[in-house]
PDB file of C-alpha atoms in Angstrom:
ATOM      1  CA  UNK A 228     -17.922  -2.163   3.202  1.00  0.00           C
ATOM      2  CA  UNK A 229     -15.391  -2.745   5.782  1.00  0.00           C
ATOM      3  CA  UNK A 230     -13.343   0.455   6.639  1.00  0.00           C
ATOM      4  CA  UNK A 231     -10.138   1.364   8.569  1.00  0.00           C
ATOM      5  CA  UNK A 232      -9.958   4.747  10.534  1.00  0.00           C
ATOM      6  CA  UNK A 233      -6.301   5.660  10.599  1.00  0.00           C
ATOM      7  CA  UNK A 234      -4.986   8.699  13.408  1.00  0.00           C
ATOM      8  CA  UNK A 235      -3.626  10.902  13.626  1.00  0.00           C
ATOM      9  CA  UNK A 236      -3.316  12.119   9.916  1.00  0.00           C
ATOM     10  CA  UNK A 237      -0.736  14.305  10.498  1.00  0.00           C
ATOM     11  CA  UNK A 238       2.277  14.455  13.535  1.00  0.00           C
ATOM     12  CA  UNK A 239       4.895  16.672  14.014  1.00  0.00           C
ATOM     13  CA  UNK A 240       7.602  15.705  16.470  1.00  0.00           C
ATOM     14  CA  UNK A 241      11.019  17.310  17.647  1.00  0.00           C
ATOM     15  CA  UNK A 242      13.840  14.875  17.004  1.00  0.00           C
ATOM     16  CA  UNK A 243      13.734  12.438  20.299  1.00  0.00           C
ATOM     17  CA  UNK A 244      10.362  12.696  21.275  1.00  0.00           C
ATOM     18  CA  UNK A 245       7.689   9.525  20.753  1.00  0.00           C
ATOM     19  CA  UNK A 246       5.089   8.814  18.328  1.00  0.00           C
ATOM     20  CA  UNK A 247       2.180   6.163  18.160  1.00  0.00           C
ATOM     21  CA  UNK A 248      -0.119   5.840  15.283  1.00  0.00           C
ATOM     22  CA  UNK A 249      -3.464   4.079  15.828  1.00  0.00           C
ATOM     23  CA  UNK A 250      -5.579   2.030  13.021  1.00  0.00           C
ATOM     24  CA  UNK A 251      -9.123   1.220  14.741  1.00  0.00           C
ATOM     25  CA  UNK A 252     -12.034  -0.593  12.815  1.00  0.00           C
ATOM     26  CA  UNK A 253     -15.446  -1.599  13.474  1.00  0.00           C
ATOM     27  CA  UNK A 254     -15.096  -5.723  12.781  1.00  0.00           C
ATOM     28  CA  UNK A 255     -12.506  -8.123  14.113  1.00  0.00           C
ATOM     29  CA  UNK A 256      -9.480  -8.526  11.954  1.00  0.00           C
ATOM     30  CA  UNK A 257      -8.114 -11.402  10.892  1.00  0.00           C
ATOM     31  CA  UNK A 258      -4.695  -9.787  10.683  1.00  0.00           C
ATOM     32  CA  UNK A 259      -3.057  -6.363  10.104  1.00  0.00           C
ATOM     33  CA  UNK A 260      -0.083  -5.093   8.435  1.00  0.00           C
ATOM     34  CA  UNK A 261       1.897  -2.092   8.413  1.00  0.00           C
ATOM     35  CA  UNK A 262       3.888  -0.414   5.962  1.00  0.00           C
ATOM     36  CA  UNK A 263       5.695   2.747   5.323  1.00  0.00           C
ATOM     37  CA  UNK A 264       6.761   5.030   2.530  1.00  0.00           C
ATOM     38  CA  UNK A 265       9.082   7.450   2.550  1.00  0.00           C
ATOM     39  CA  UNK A 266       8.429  10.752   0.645  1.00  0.00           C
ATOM     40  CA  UNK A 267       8.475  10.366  -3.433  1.00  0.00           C
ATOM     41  CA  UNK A 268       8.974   6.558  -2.241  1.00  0.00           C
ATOM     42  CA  UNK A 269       6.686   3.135  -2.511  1.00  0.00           C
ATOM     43  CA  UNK A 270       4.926   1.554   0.399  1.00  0.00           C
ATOM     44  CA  UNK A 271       7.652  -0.557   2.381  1.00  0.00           C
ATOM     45  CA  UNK A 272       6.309  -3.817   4.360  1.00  0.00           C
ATOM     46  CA  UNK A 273       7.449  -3.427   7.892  1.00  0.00           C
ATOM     47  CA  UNK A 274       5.293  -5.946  10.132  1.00  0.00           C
ATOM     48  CA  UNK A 275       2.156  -8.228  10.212  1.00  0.00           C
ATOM     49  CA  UNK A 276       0.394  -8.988  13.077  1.00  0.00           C
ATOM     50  CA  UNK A 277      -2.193 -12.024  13.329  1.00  0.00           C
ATOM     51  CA  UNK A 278      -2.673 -13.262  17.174  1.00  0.00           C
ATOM     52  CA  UNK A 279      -4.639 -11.278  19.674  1.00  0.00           C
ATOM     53  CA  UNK A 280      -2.990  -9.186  21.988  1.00  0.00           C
ATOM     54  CA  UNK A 281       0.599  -8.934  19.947  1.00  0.00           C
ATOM     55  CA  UNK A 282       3.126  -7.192  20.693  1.00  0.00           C
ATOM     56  CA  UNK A 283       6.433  -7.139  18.450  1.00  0.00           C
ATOM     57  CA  UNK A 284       9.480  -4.435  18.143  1.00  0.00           C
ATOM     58  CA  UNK A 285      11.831  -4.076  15.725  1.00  0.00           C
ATOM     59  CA  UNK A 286      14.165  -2.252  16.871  1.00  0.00           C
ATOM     60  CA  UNK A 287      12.454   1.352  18.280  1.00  0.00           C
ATOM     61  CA  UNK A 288       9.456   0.513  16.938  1.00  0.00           C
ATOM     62  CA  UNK A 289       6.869  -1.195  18.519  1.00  0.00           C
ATOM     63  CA  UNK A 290       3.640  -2.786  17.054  1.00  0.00           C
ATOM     64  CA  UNK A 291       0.755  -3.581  19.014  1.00  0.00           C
ATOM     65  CA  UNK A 292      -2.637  -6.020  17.851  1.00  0.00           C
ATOM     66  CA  UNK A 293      -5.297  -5.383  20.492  1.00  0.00           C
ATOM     67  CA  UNK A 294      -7.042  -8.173  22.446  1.00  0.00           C
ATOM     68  CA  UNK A 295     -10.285  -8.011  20.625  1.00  0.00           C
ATOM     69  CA  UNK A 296      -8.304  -7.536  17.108  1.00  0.00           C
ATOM     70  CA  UNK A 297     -10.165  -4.633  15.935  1.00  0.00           C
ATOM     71  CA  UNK A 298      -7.462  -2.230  16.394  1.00  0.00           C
ATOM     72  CA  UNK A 299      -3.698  -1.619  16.700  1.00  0.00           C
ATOM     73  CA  UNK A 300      -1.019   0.760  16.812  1.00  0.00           C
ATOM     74  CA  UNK A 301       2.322   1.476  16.071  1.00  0.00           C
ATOM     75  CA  UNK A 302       4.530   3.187  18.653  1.00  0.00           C
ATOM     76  CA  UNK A 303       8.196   4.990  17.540  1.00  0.00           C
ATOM     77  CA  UNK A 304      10.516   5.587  20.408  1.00  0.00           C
ATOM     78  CA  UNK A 305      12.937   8.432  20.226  1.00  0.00           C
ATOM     79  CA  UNK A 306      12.224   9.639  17.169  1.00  0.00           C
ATOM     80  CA  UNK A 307      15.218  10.485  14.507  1.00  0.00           C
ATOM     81  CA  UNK A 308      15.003  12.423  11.151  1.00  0.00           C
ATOM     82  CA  UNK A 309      15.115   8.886   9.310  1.00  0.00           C
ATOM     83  CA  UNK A 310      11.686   7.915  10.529  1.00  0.00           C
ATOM     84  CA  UNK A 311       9.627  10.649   8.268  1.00  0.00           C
ATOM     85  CA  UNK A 312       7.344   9.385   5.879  1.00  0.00           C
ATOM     86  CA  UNK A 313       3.928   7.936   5.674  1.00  0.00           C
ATOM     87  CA  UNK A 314       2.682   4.987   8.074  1.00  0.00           C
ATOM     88  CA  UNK A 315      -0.048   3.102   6.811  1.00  0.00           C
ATOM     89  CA  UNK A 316      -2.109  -0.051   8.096  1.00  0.00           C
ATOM     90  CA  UNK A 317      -3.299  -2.398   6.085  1.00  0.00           C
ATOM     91  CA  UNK A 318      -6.240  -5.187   6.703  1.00  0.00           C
ATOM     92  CA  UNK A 319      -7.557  -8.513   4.785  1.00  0.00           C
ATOM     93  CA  UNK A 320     -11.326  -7.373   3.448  1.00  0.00           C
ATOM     94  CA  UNK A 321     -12.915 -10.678   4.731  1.00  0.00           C
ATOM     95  CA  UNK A 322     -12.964 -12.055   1.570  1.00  0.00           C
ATOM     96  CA  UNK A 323      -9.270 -12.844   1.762  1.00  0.00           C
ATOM     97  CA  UNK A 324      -8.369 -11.147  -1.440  1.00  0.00           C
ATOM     98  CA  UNK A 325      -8.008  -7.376  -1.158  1.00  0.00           C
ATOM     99  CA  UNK A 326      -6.375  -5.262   1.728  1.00  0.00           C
ATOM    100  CA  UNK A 327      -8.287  -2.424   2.765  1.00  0.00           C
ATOM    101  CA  UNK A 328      -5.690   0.871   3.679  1.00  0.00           C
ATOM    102  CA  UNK A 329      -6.286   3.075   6.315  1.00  0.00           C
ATOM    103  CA  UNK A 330      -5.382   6.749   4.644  1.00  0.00           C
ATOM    104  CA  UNK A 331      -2.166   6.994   6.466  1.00  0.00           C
ATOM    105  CA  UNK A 332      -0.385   8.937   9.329  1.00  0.00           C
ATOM    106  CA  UNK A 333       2.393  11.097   8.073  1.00  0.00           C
ATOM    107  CA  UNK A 334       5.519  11.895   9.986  1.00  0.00           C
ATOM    108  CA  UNK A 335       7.372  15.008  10.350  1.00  0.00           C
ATOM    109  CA  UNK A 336      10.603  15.133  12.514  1.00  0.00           C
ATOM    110  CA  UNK A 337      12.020  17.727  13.078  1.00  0.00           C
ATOM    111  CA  UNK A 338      15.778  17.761  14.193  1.00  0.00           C
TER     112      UNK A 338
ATOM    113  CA  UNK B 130      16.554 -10.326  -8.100  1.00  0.00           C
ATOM    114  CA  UNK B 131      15.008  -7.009  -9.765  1.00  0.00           C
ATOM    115  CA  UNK B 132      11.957  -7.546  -7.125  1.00  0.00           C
ATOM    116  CA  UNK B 133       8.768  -5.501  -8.841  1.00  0.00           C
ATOM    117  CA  UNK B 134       9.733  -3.326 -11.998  1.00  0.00           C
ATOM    118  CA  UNK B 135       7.425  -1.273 -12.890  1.00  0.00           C
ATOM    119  CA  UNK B 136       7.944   1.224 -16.512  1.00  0.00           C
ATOM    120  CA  UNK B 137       7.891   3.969 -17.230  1.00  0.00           C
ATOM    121  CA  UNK B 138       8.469   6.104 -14.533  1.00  0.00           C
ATOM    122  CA  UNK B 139       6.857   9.170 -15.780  1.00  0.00           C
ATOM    123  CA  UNK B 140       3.795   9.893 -18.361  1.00  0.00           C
ATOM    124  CA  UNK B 141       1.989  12.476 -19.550  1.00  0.00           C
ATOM    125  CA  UNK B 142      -0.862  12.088 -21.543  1.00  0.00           C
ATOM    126  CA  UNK B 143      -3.371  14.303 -23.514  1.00  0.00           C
ATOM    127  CA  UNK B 144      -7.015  13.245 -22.824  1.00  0.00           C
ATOM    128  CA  UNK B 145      -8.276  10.362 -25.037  1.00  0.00           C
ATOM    129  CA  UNK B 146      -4.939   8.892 -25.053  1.00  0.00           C
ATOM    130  CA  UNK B 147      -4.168   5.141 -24.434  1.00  0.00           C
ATOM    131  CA  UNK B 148      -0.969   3.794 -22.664  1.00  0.00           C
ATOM    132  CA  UNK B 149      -0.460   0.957 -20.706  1.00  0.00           C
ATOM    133  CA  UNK B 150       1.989   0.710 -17.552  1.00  0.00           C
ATOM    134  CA  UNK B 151       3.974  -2.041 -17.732  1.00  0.00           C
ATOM    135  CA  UNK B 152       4.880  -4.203 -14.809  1.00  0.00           C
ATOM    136  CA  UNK B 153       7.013  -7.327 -13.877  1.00  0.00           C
ATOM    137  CA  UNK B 154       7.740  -9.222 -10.711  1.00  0.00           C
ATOM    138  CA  UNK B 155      10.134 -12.044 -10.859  1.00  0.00           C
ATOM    139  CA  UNK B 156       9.615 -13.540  -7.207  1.00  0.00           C
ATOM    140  CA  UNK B 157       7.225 -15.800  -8.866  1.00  0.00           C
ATOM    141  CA  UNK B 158       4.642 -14.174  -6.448  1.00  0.00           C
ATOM    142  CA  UNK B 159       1.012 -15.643  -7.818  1.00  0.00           C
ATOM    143  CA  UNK B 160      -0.913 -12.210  -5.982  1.00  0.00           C
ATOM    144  CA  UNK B 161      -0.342  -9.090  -8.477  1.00  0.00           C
ATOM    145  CA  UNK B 162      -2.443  -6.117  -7.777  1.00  0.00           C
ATOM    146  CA  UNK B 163      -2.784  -2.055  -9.356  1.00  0.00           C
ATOM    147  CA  UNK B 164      -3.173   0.790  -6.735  1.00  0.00           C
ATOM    148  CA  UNK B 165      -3.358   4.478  -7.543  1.00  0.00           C
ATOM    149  CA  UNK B 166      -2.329   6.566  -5.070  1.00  0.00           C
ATOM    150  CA  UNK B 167      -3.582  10.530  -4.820  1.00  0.00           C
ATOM    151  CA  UNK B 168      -3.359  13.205  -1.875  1.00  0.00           C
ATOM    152  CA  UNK B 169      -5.738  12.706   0.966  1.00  0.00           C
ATOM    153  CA  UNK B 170      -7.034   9.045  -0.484  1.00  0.00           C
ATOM    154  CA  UNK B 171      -4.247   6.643   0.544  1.00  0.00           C
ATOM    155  CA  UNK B 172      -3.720   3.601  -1.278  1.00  0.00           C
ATOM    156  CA  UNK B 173      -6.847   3.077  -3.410  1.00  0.00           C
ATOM    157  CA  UNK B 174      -7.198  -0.576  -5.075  1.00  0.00           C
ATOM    158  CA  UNK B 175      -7.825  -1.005  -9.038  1.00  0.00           C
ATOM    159  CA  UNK B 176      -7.515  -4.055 -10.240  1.00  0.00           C
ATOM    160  CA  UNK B 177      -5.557  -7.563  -8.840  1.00  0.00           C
ATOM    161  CA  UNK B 178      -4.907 -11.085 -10.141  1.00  0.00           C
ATOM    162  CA  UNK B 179      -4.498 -14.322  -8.120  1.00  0.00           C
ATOM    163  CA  UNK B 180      -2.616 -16.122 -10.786  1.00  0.00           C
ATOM    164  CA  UNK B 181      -2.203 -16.046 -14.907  1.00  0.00           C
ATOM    165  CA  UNK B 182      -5.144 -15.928 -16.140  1.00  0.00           C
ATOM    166  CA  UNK B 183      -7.353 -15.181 -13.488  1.00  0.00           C
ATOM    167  CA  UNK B 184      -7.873 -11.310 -12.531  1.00  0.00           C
ATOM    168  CA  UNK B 185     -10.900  -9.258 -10.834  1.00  0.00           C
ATOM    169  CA  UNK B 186     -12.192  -5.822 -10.023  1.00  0.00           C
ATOM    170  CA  UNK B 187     -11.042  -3.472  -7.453  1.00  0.00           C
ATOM    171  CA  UNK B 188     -12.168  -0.677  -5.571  1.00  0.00           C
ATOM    172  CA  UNK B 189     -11.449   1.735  -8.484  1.00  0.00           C
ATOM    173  CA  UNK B 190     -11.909  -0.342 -12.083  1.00  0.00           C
ATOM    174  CA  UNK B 191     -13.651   1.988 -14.279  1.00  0.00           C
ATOM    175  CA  UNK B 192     -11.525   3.227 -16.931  1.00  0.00           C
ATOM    176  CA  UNK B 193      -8.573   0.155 -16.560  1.00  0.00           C
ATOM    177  CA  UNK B 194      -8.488  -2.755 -18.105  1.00  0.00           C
ATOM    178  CA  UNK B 195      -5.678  -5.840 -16.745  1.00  0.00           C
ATOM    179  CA  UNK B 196      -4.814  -8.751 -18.121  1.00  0.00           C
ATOM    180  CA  UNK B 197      -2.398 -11.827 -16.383  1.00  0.00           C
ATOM    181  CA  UNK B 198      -0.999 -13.896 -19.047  1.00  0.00           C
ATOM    182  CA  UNK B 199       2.294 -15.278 -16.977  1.00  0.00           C
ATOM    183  CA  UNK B 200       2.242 -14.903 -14.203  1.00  0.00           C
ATOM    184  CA  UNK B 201       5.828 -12.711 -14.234  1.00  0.00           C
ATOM    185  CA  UNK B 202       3.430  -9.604 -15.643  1.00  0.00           C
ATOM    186  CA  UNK B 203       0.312  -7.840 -14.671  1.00  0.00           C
ATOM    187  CA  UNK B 204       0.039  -4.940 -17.309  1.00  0.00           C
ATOM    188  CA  UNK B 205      -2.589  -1.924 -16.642  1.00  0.00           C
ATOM    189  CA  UNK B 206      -3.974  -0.706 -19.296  1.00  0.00           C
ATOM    190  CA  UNK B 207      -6.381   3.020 -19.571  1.00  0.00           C
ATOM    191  CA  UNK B 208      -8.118   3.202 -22.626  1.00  0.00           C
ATOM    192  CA  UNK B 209      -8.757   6.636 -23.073  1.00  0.00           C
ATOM    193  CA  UNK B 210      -7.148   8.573 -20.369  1.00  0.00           C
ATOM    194  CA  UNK B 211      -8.458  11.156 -18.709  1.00  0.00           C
ATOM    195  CA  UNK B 212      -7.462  13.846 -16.176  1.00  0.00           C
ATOM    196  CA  UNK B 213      -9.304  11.991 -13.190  1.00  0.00           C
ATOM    197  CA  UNK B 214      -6.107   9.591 -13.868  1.00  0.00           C
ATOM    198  CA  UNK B 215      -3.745  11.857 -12.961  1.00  0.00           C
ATOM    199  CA  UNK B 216      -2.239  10.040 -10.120  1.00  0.00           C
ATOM    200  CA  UNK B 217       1.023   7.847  -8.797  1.00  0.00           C
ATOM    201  CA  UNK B 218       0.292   4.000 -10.214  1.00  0.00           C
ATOM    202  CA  UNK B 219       1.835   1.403  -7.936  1.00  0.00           C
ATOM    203  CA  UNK B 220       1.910  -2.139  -8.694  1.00  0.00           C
ATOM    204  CA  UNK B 221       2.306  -4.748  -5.905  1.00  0.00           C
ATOM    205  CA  UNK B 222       2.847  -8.492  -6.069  1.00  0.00           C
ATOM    206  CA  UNK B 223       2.908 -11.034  -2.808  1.00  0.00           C
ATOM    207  CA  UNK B 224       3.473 -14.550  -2.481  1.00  0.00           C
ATOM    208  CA  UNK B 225      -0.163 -14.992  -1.859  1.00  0.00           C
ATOM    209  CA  UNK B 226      -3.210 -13.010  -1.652  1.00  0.00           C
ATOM    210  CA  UNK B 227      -2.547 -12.484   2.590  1.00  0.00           C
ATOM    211  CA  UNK B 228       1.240 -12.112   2.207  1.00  0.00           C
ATOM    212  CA  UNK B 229       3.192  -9.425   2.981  1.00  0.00           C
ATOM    213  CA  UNK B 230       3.265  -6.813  -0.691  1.00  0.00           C
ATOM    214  CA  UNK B 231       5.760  -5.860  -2.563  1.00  0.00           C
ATOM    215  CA  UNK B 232       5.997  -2.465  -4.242  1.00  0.00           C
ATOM    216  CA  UNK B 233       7.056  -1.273  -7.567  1.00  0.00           C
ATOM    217  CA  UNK B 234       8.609   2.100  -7.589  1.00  0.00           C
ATOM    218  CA  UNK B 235       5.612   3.546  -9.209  1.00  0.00           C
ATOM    219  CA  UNK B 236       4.599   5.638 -12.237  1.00  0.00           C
ATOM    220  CA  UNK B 237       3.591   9.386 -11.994  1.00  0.00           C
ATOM    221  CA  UNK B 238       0.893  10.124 -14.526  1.00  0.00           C
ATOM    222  CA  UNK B 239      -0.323  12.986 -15.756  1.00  0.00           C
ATOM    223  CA  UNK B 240      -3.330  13.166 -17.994  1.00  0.00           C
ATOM    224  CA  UNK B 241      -3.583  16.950 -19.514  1.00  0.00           C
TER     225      UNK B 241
END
C-alpha cells in the first residue's frame, strides 16, 4: 500500500536556529496536510496543500508541495520554545477515504 | 461549540474486559474516524464512517467494533480487551472525507 517516509524523526535545535521537516513518497499526491501535536496533546490541523509547486507561510512557518507532488516539507524559521511537539504529514490513500500518516518528526528546542 | 468530545479520558482495563470510548462531534462533520496512537507508530487508522450508518475497516480493525447511528457519534467499542490495546485512542471528525480533521483530546488506555 501507499506509504509516507517522514525525516528526520527526531531534531534538536537551540532556540533561534531553523528547522525543515520533509514527507517524501513514492506516488503523486493528490494533496497533503500537516498537523502538529504538542506533547500529552491531539494532532492540531495546521495547513493543506493541493497545487503543484506550493508554497504558503503562516507566519514563521513555511510549507512547501513539490513540483511533481510526491513530496513536501515544512520549514520553521527562528525557532522558539513554543514550537516543540510532533509534526506530522498526512496524505489522501487514493481511494479518497483514509489519510495515510507519515510517523512524525519531533521537535526539541532548546532555549 | 464543544468541537470533538471524546470520554473518558483515562481507562484501565483487566484483560477480557469490554468498554467502549465514547465520542461526539457537534460540527455536523459527516467523516468520523478512530486512530490509536503508540510510540514509534504514528497515527495508526482503526475504523472510520462517512455518514450514519455507513462505517468501514481501517488499517488496524481487529479487536474494535464501530457503529454510526447519528451522525453526532461514532462510538468504539473493544470486546475483550487486551494488552496489545494499551494505547492513546483519538477520534477525529472532518467535514468530509478530504477535509482538514479534527481531534478529540484522546483517551489513554491501559489494558493490564
Amino acid at each position: 500500500g501507499q506509504q509516507v517516509m517522514q525525516i528526520p524523526q527526531y531534531q534538536h535545535v537551540q532556540e533561534g536556529e531553523d528547522f525543515t521537516t520533509y514527507c517524501n513518497s513514492s506516488t503523486t499526491l493528490s494533496n497533503i496536510q500537516w498537523y502538529k501535536q504538542r506533547p500529552g496533546g491531539h494532532p492540531v490541523f495546521l495547513i493543506q496543500l493541493v497545487k503543484s509547486g506550493e508554497v504558503k507561510k503562516q507566519k514563521r512557518l513555511t510549507f512547501q508541495f513539490g513540483e511533481a507532488k510526491k513530496n513536501s516539507s515544512l520549514h520553521i524559521t527562528a525557532t522558539q520554545t513554543t514550537d516543540v511537539g510532533t509534526y506530522f504529514c498526512a496524505v489522501d490513500a487514493g481511494n479518497n477515504r483514509k489519510l495515510i500518516w507519515g510517523l512524525g518528526t519531533s521537535l526539541a528546542v532548546n532555549p | 461549540n464543544a468541537g470533538v468530545t471524546q470520554t473518558p479520558k483515562f481507562q484501565v482495563l483487566k484483560t477480557g474486559q469490554s468498554m467502549t470510548l465514547q465520542c461526539a462531534q457537534d460540527m455536523n462533520h459527516e467523516y468520523m474516524s478512530w486512530y490509536r496512537q503508540d510510540p514509534g507508530m504514528g497515527l495508526r487508522l482503526i475504523h472510520y464512517s462517512v455518514g450514519a450508518g455507513i462505517t468501514d475497516q481501517g488499517e488496524v480493525p481487529n479487536g474494535y467494533n464501530v457503529s454510526r447511528s447519528t451522525t453526532e457519534d461514532f462510538p468504539l467499542r473493544l470486546l475483550s480487551a487486551a494488552p496489545s490495546q494499551t494505547s492513546v485512542y483519538f477520534c477525529a471528525s472532518s467535514y468530509s472525507n478530504d477535509s482538514p480533521l479534527h481531534f478529540g483530546n484522546g483517551t489513554r488506555l491501559t489494558v493490564t
